[in-house]
Coordinates of C-alpha atoms in Angstrom, one line a residue:
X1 CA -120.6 6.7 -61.6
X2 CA -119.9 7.3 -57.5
X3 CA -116.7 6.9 -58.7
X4 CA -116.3 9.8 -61.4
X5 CA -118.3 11.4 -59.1
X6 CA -115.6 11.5 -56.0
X7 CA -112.8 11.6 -58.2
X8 CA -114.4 14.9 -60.0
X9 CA -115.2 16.6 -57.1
X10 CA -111.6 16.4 -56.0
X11 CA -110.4 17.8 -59.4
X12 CA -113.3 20.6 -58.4
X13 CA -111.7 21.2 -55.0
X14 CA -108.2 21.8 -56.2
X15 CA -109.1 24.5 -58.5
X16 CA -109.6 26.5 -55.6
X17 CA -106.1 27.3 -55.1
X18 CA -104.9 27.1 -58.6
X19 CA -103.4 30.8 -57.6
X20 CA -101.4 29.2 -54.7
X21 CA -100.4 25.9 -56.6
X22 CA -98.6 28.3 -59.4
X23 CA -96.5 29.3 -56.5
X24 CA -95.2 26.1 -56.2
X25 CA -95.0 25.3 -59.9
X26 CA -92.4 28.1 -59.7
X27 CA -90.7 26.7 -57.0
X28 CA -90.7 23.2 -58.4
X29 CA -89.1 24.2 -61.4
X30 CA -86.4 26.8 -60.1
X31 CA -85.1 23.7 -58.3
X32 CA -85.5 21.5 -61.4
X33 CA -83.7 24.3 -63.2
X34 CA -80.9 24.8 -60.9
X35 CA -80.8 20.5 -60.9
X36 CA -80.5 20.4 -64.7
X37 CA -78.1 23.4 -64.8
X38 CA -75.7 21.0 -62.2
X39 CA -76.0 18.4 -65.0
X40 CA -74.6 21.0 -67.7
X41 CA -72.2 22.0 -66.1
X42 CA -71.2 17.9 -65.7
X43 CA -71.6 17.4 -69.0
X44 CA -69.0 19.4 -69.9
X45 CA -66.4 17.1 -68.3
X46 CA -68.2 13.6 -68.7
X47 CA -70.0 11.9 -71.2
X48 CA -72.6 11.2 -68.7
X49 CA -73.1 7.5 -70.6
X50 CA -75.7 7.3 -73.1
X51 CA -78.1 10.1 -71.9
X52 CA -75.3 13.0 -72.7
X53 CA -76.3 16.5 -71.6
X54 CA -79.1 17.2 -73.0
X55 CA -80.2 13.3 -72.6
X56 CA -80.0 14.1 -69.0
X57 CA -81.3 17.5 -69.0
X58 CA -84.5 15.6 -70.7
X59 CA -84.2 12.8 -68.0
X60 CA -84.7 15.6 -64.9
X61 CA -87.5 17.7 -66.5
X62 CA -89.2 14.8 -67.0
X63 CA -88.6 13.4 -63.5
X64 CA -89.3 16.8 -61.8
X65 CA -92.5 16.8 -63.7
X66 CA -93.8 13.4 -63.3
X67 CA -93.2 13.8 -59.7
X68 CA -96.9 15.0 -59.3
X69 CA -98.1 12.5 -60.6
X70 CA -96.2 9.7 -59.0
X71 CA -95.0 11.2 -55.9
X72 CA -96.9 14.0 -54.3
X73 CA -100.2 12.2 -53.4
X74 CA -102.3 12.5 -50.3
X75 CA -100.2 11.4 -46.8
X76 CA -101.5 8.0 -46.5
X77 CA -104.8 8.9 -48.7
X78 CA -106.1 10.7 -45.4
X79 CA -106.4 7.3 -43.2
X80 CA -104.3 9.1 -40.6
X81 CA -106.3 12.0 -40.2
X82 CA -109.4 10.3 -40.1
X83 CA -108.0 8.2 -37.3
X84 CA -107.3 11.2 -35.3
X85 CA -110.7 12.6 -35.6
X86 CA -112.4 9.5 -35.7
X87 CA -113.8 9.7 -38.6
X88 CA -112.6 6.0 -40.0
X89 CA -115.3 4.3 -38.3
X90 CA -117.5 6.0 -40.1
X91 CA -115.5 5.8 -43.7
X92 CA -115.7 2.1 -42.8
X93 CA -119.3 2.2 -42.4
X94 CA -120.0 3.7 -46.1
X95 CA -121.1 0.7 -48.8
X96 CA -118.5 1.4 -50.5
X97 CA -114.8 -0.7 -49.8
X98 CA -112.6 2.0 -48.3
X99 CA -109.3 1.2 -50.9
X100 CA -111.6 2.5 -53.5
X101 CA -113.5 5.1 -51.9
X102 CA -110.1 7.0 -51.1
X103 CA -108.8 5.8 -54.7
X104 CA -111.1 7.5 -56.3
X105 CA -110.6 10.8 -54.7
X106 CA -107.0 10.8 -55.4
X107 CA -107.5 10.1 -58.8
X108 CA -109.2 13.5 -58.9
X109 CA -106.1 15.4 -57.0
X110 CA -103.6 13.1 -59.2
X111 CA -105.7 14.4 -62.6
X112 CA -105.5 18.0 -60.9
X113 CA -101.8 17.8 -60.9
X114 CA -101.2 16.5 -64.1
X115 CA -103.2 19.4 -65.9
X116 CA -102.3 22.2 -63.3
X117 CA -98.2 20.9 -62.4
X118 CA -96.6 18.5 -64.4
X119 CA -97.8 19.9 -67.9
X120 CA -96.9 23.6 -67.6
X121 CA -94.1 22.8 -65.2
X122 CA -92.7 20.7 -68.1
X123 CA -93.6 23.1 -70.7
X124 CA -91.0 25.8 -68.9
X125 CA -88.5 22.8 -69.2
X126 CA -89.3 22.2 -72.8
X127 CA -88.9 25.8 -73.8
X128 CA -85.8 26.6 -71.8
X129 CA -83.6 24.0 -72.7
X130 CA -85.3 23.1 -76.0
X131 CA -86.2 19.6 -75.3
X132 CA -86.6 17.1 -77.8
X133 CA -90.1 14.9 -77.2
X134 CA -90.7 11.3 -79.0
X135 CA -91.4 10.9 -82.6
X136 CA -93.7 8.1 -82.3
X137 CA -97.4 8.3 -81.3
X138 CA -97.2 5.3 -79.9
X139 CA -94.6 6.2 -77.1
X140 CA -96.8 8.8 -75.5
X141 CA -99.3 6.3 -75.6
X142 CA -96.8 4.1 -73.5
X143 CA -96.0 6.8 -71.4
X144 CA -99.6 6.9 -70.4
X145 CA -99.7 3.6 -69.1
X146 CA -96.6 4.0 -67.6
X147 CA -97.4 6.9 -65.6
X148 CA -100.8 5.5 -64.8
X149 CA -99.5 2.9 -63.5
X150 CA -96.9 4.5 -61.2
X151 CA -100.0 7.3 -59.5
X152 CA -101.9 3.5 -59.1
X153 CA -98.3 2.3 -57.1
X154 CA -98.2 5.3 -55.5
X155 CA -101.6 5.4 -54.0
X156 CA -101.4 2.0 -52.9
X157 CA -98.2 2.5 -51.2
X158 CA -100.0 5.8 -49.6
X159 CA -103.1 3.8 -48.8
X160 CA -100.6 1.3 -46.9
X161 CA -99.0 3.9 -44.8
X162 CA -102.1 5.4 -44.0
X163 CA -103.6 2.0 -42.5
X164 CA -100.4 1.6 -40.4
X165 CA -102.3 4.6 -38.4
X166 CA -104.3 1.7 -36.6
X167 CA -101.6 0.7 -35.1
X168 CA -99.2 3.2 -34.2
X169 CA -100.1 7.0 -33.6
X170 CA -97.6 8.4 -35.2
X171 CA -96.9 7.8 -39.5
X172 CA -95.8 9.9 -41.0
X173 CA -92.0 9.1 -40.5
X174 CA -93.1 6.5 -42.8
X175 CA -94.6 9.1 -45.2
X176 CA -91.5 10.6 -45.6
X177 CA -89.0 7.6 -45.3
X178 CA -91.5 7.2 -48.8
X179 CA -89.9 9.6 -50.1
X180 CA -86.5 9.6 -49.2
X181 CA -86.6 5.9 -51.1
X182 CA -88.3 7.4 -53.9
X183 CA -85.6 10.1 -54.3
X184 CA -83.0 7.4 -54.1
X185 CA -84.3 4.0 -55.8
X186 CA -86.3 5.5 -58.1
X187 CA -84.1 7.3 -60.2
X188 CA -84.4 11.0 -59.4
X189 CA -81.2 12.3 -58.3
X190 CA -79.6 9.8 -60.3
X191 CA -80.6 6.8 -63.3
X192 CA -80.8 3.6 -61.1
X193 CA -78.1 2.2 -63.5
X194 CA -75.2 4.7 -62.0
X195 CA -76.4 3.1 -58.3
X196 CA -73.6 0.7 -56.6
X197 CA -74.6 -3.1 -57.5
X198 CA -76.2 -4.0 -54.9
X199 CA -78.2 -0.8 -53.9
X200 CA -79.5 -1.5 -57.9
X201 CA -80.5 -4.9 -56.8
X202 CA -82.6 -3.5 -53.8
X203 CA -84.1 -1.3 -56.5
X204 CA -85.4 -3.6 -59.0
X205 CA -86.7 -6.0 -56.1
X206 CA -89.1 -2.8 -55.1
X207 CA -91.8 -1.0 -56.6
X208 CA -89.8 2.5 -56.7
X209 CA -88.4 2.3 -60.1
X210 CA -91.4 1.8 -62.2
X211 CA -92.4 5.3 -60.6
X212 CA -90.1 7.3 -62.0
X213 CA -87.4 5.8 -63.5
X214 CA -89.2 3.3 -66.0
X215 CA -91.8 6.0 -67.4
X216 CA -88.5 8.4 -67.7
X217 CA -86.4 6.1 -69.9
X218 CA -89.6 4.8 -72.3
X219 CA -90.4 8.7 -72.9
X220 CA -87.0 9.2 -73.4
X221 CA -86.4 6.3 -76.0
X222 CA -84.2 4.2 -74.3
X223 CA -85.7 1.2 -72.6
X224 CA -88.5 -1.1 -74.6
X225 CA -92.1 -1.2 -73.0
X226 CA -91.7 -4.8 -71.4
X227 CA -90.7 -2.9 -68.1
X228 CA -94.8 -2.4 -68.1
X229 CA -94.6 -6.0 -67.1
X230 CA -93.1 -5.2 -63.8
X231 CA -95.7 -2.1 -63.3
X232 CA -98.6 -4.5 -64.2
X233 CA -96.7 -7.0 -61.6
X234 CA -96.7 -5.0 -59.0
X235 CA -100.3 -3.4 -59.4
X236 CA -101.1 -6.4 -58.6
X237 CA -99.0 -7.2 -55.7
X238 CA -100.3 -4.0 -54.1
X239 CA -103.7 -4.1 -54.9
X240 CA -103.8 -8.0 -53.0
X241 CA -101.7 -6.1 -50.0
X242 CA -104.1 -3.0 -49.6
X243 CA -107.4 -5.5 -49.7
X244 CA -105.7 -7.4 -47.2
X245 CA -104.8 -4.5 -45.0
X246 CA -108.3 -3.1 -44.9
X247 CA -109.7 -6.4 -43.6
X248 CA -107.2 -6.1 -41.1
X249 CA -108.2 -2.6 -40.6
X250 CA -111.9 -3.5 -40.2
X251 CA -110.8 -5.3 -37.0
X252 CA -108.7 -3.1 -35.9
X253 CA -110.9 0.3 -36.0
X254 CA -109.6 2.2 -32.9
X255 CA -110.5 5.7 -32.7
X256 CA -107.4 8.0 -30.3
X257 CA -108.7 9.8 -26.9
X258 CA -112.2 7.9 -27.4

């Protein structure tokens, strides 16, 4: 119950500044527009493999869209601003384990988005270039998990950076190094299959592609659902890591200019 209660009072906090956040919708989706129209215009040279145009005009309005969910989360689940203002000692203080406490808040902003950003933000997509969605009930229902599982990756990840604040007083370069390897080795410019060899292999040995790039190709029908097998693995994997991090958090609580 705490939980649903933190999470929906960030959902509550958001809709505040719907009025602003459809100003970036817009934004968003002029630059997944003018992104998809590069693809077109591509497409009428190259086959562009097995996605063809309109595959790959469905392959960035998904990706643009799902970036809300998957991406745009809290700068290290606000563990760096509480160490600035000192406000971690007392987070650490609450009976409730930090990892979940922050979880369950950006669960709220992460359902926010999803509602208020990647649904209508898809919808112009869908409408504009007359998008073709899965047949099968059963795929969205794969989707889900999917994406679920890549805003849990993406929190821990977030949740990592944002402990690294103990130890140096400056993180966000790590923030948005993030995101440069999301943009790259997760499959947003381009499908992780059109990578050089061996940048691939630093893909699949990483987290990054089950963000985008795995949700992407089940909604689009091409890859089978076993990939959830590497989101499950590595929900694990991070979960263990931000545990361990927050014991070595606990003993390493120091609060800047005090």
């Amino acid at each position: 119950m705490l939980y649903f209660t933190l999470a929906s009072k960030a959902y509550a906090r958001n809709l505040q500044y719907r009025g602003a956040h459809m100003v970036h919708n817009i934004a968003s989706a002029m630059f997944g527009f003018m992104y998809a129209c590069i693809w077109i215009g591509l497409g009428a040279d190259y086959a562009l493999g097995e996605y063809g145009t309109q595959g790959m005009v469905g392959y960035i309005a998904f990706t643009q869209a799902a970036l809300w969910v998957s991406s745009f989360v809290t700068n290290g689940l606000g563990i760096p601003q509480a160490v600035r203002t000192g406000h971690i000692s007392l987070d650490l203080m609450r009976p409730v384990h930090l990892f979940s406490h922050l979880m369950a808040k950006e669960w709220g902003q992460i359902a926010y988005q999803f509602v208020y950003k990647s649904i209508p933000i898809y919808l112009v997509y869908y409408f504009a270039f007359s998008l073709n969605v899965p047949g099968k009930a059963s795929t969205f229902l794969y989707v889900a998990i999917a994406l679920a599982g890549a805003a849990y990756l993406s929190i821990c990840i977030n949740y990592l950076i944002g402990a690294s604040a103990l130890w140096t007083t400056e993180s966000s370069w790590l923030y948005w190094g993030n995101h440069a390897m999301i943009n790259l080795l997760a499959g947003f410019f381009i499908p992780i299959e059109w990578l050089p060899g061996w940048l691939q292999t630093i893909a699949w040995w990483s987290p990054y592609p089950y963000l985008l790039y795995v949700p992407t190709r089940i909604y689009l029908g091409f890859d089978d659902v076993s990939y959830l097998w590497g989101t499950l693995l590595w929900c694990v994997l991070l979960t263990l890591a931000s545990l361990l991090a927050t014991g070595f958090l606990r003993r390493k609580v120091e609060v800047q200019g005090g």
